[in-house]
Coordinates of C-alpha atoms in Angstrom, one line a residue:
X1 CA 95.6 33.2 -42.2
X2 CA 94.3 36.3 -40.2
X3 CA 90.7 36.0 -38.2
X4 CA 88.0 38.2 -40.6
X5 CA 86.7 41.2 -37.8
X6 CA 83.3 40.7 -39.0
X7 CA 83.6 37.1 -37.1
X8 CA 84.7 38.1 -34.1
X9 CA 82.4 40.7 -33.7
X10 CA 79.4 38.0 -34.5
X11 CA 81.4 35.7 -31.7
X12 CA 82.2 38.4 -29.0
X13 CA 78.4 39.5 -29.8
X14 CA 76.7 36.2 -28.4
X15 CA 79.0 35.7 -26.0
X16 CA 78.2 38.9 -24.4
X17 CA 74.5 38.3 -24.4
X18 CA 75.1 34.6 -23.0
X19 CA 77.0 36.4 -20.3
X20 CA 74.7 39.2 -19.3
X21 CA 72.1 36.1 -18.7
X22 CA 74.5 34.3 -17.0
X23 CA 75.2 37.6 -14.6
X24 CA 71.2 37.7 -14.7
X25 CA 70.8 34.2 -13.6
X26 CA 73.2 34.3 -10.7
X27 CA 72.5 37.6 -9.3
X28 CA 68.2 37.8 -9.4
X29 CA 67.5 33.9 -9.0
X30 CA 70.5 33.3 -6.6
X31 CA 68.9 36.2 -3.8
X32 CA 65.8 35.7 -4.8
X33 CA 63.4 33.7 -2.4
X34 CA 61.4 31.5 -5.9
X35 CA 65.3 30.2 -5.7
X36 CA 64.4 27.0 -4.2
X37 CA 60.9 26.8 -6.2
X38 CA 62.8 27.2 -9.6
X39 CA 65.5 24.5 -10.8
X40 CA 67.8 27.1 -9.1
X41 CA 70.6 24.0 -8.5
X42 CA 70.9 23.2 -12.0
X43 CA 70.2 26.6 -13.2
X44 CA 73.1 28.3 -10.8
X45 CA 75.5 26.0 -11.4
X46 CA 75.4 25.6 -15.5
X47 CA 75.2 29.7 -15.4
X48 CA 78.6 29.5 -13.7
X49 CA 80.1 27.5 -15.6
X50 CA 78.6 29.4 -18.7
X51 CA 80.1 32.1 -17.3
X52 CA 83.7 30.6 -17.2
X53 CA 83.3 29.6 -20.6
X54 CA 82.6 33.1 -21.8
X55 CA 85.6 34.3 -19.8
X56 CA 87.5 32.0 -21.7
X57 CA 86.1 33.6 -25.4
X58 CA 87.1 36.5 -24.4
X59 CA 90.6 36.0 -23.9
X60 CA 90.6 33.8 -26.9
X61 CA 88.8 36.7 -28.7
X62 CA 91.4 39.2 -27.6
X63 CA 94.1 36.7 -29.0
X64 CA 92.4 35.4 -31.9
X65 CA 94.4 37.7 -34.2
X66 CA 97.3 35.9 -33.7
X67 CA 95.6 32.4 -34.7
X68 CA 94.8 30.9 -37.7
X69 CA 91.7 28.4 -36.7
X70 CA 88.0 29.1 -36.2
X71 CA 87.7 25.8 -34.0
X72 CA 88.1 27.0 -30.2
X73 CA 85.1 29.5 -31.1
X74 CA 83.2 26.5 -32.4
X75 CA 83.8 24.4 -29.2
X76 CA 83.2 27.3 -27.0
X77 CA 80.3 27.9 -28.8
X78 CA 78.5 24.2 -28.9
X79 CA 79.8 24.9 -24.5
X80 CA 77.2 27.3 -24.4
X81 CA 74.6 25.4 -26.1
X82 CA 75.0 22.4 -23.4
X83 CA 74.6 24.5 -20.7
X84 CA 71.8 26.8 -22.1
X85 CA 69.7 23.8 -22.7
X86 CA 70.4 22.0 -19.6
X87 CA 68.8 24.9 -18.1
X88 CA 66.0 25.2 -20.3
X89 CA 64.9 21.7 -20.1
X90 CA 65.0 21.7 -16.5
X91 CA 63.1 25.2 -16.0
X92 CA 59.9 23.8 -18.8
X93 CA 60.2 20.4 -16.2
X94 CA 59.0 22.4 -13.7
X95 CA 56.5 24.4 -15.0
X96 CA 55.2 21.4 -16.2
X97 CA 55.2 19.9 -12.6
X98 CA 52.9 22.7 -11.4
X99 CA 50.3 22.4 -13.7
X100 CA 48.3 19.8 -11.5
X101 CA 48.1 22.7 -8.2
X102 CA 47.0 25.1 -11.0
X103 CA 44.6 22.7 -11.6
X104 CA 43.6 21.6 -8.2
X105 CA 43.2 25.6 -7.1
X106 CA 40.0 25.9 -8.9
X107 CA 38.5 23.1 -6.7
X108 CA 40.3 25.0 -3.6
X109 CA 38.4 27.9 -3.8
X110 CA 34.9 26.3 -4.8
X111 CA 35.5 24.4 -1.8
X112 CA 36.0 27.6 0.1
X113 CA 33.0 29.5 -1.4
X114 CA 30.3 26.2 -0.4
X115 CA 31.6 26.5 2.9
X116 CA 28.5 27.6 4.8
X117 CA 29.2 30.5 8.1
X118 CA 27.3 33.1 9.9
X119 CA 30.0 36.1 8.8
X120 CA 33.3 34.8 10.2
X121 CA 31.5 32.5 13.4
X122 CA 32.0 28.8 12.4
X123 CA 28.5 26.8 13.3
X124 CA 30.1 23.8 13.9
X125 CA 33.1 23.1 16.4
X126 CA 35.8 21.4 14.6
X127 CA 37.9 19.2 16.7
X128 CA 41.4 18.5 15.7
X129 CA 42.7 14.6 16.1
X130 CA 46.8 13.7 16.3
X131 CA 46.9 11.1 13.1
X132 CA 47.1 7.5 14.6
X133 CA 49.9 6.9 11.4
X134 CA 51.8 9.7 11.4
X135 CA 55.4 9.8 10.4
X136 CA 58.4 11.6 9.9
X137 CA 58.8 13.2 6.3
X138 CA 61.8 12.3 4.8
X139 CA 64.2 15.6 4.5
X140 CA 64.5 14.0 0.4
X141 CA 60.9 14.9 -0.4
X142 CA 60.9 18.4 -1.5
X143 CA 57.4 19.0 -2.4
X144 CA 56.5 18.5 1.2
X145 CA 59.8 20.9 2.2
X146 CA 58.7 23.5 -0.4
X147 CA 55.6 23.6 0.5
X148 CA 55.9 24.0 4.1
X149 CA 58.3 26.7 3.2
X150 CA 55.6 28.4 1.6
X151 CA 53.2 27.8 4.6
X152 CA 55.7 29.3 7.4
X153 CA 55.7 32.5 5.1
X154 CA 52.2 32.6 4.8
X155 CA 51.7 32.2 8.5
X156 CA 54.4 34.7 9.4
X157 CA 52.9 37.2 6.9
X158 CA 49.0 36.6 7.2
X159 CA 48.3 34.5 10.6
X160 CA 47.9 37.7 12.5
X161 CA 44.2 38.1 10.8
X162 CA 43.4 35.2 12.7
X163 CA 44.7 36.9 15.8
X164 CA 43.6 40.8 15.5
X165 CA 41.0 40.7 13.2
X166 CA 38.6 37.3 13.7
X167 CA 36.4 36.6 17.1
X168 CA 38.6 34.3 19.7
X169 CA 35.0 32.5 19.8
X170 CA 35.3 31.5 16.1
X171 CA 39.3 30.5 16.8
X172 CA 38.5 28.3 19.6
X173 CA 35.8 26.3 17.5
X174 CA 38.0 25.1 14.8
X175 CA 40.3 22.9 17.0
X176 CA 43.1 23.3 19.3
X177 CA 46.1 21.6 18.3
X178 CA 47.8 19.7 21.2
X179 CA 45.0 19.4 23.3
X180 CA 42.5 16.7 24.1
X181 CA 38.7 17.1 22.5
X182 CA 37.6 17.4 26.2
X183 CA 39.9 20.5 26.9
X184 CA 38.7 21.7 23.0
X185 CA 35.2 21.6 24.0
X186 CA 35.8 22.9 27.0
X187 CA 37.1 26.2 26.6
X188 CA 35.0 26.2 23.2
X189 CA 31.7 26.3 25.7
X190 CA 33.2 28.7 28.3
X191 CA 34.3 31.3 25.3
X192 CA 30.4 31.6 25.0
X193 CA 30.1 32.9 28.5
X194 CA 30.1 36.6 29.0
X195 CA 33.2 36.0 30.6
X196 CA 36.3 34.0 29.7
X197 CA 38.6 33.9 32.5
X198 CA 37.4 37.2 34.1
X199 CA 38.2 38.8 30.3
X200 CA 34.8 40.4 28.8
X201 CA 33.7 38.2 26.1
X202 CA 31.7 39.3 23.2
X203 CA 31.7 37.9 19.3
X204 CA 34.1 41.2 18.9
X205 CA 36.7 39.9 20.9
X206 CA 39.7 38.9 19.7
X207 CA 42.6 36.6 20.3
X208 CA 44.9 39.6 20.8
X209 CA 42.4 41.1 23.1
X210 CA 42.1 37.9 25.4
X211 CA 45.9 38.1 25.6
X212 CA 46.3 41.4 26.3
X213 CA 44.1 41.5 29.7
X214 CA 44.2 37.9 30.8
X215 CA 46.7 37.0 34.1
X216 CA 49.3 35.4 33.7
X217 CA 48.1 32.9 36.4
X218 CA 45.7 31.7 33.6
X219 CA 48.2 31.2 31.1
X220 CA 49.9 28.9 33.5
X221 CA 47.2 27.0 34.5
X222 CA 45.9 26.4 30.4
X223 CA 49.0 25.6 28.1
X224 CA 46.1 25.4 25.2
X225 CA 45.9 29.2 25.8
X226 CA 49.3 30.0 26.6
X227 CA 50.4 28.5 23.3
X228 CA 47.8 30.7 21.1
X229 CA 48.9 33.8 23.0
X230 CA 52.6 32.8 22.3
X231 CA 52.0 32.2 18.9
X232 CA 50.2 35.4 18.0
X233 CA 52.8 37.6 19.3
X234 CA 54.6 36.1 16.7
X235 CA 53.1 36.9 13.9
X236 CA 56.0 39.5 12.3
X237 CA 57.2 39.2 8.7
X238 CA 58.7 41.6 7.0
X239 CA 60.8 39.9 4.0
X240 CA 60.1 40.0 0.3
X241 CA 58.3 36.7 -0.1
X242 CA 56.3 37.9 2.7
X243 CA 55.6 40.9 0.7
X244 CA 54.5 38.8 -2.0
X245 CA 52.2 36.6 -0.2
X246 CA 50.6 39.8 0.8
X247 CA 50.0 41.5 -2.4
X248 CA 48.7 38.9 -4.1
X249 CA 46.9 36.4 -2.2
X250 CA 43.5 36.4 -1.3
X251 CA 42.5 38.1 1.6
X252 CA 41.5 35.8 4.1
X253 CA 37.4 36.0 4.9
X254 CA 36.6 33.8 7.4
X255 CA 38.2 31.7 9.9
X256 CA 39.1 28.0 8.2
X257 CA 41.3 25.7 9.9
X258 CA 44.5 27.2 8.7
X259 CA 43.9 29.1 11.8
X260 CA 44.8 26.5 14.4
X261 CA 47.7 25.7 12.5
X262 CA 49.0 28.8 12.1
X263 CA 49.0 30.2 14.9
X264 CA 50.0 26.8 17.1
X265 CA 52.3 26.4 14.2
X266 CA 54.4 29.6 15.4
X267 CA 54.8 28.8 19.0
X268 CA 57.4 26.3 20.1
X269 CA 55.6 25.3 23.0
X270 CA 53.6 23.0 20.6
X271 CA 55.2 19.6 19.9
X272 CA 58.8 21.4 21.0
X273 CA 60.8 18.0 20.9
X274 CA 59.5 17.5 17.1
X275 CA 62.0 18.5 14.5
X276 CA 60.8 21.4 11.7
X277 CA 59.2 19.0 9.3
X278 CA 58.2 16.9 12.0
X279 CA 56.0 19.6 13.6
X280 CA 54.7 20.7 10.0
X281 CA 53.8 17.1 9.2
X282 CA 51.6 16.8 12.9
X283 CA 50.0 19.9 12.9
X284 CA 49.2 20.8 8.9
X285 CA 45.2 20.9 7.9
X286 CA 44.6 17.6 6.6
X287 CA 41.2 17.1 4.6
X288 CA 39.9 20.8 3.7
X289 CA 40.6 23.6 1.6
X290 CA 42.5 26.8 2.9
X291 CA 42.8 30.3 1.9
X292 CA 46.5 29.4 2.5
X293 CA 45.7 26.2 -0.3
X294 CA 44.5 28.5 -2.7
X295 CA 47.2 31.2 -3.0
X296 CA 50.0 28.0 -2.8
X297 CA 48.1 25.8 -5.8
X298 CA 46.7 29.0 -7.6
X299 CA 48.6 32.4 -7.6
X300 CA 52.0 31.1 -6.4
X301 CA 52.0 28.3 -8.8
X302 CA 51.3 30.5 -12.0
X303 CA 54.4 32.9 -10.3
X304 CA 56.3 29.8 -10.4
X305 CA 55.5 28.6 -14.0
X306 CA 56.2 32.3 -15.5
X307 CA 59.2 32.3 -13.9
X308 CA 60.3 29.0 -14.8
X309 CA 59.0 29.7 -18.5
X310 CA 60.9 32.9 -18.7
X311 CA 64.2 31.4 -17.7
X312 CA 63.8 28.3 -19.7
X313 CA 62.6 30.6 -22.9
X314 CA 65.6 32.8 -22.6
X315 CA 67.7 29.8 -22.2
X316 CA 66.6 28.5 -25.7
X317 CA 67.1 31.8 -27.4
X318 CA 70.6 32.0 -26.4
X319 CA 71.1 28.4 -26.6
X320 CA 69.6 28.6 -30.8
X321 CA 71.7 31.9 -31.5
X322 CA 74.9 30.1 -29.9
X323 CA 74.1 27.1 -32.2
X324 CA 73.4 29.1 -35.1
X325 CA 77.1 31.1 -34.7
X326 CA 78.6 27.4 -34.1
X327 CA 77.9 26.3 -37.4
X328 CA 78.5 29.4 -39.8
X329 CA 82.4 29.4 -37.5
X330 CA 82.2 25.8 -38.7
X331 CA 81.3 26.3 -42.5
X332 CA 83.7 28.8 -42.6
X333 CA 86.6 26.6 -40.9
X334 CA 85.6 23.8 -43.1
X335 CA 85.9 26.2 -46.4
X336 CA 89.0 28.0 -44.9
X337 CA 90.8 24.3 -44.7
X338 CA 89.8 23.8 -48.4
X339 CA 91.2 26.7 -49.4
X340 CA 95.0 26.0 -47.0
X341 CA 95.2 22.7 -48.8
X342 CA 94.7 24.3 -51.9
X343 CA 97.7 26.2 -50.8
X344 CA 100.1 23.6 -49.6
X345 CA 99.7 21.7 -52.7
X346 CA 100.8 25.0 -54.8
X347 CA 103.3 25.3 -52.3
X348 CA 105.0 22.2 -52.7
X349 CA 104.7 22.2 -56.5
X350 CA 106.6 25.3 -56.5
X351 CA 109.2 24.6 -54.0
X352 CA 109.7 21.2 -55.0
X353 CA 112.5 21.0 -58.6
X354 CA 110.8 19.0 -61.3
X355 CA 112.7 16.7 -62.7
X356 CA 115.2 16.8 -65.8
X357 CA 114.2 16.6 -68.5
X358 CA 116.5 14.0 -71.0
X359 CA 117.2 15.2 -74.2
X360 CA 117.2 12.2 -76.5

């Protein structure tokens, strides 16, 4: 018994449409940089081997005509629907998971708008402490990895406010990382001078102006300084995360003390012996709110969840429609083997010779 066109059409239909989102999948998430925010390991792989599966319908559909059973559609079929929903439940899973930084962003930025400063001059000198139980993070914890993944972009693409934009004064007095609170307050009280290592001082100046005209004697003799100069020059991004961060973050008003990280954070003359995480896990803010904390809880984290909606809503669609064509293949197979043993009994009551009759 010949395949109906009508059903292959209906077949070849979803399959196509499983296989553009398969092709979508692997191509936009796979270069993308949300990959490693988004279930992209579970996501990439069950799109591949969705994809081989629909490889495989359509060489079945292209032989199909020469077959007389509806069940290789139906398997290939209920295929798509495990792998469609494996992606969908792990994609609502994590927009789920981000719900608590959404959350935790609207206390961020009240934080940030209590904070009390003359314009972008701190009142207060903040002096930053090495943590007495610090530790290692282990390379298995991936909310620290993905955040500080987030954090080296945001640096990269926004620390140089903190370098070109912001007075050096204000810098100095929200810690130095790597240096003792004597050699903090120490250059914090000298920046107030007129002049700061024969450099013209004002609240105008900034880091990048220090830099620029101080000797390289100085720079030798102060590693504190060296390291921020260091770090500001490298302040370069130019990547489409980077992009990102920059179109739709706040801008950054004031100095906080993302600044001291960021810019110490750059420079491997800080902590050089210290692995990546390592070195994120010393120097990070610990204890306050950043501008950096409220794109990261509030802007990226709704990115993430509409991303991770999207996918996992598309996923079920597919996954529903691929169900759907699964079972009508199925009522038909199940009506189409009525029907052939319908036929084999006819069959073998007309090949078969009835008995004789005896004539009494």
């Amino acid at each position: 018994m010949l395949l109906l066109s009508w059903q292959l059409r209906v077949f070849l239909g979803a399959t196509s449409l499983v296989l553009l989102y398969d092709l979508i999948v692997l191509i936009a998430l796979g270069s993308s940089y949300m990959l490693p925010y988004l279930p992209g390991a579970v996501s990439l792989s069950c799109a591949g081997a969705s994809l081989v599966v629909c490889f495989l319908s359509l060489v079945y559909v292209f032989r199909a005509s020469k077959l007389a059973t509806l069940m290789p559609l139906i398997w290939l079929s209920l295929l798509h629907v495990a792998l469609l929903t494996a992606i969908a439940v792990t994609a609502f899973m994590c927009a789920h998971d981000v719900e608590p930084l959404l959350q935790r962003a609207t206390s961020d930025r009240a934080f940030l708008k209590v904070m009390m400063f003359d314009g972008a001059y701190p009142s207060f000198t903040y002096v930053w402490y090495e943590p007495d139980d610090f530790k290692c993070p282990s390379t298995a914890d991936k909310d620290m990895a993905l955040k500080q993944r987030f954090y080296e972009a945001y640096c990269a693409k926004r620390g140089h406010v903190y370098c070109d934009s912001f007075p050096m004064r204000a810098v100095l007095r929200f810690g130095l990382i790597n240096a003792t609170s004597g050699t903090t307050v120490r250059l914090t009280s000298a920046s107030v001078n007129s002049t700061f290592f024969d450099v013209p001082m004002t609240n105008s100046t900034t880091l990048t102006n220090f830099c620029d005209q101080v000797a390289p004697s100085v720079l030798t003799a102060e590693p504190t300084l060296s390291a921020l100069c260091d770090g500001c020059q490298r302040m370069h991004e130019t990547s489409a995360f980077g992009d990102w961060i920059d179109d739709n973050c706040e801008s950054i008003s004031w100095i906080d003390t993302f600044s001291t990280f960021c810019i110490s954070y750059r420079s491997p003359k800080v902590y050089p012996e210290l692995s990546p995480a390592c070195r994120y896990a010393m120097m990070k803010p610990r204890h306050s709110s950043t501008f950096a904390d409220v794109c990261y809880n509030g802007s990226f984290s709704a990115k993430v969840q509409r991303d991770a909606n999207a996918l996992a809503a598309s996923a079920v669609a597919l996954g529903v429609m691929s169900l759907v064509v699964a079972i009508v293949l199925g009522r038909l197979q199940g009506s189409r083997d009525t029907v052939d043993e319908e036929d084999a009994l006819m069959f073998e009551a007309m090949t078969q010779p009835s008995p004789a009759t005896t004539i009494e």
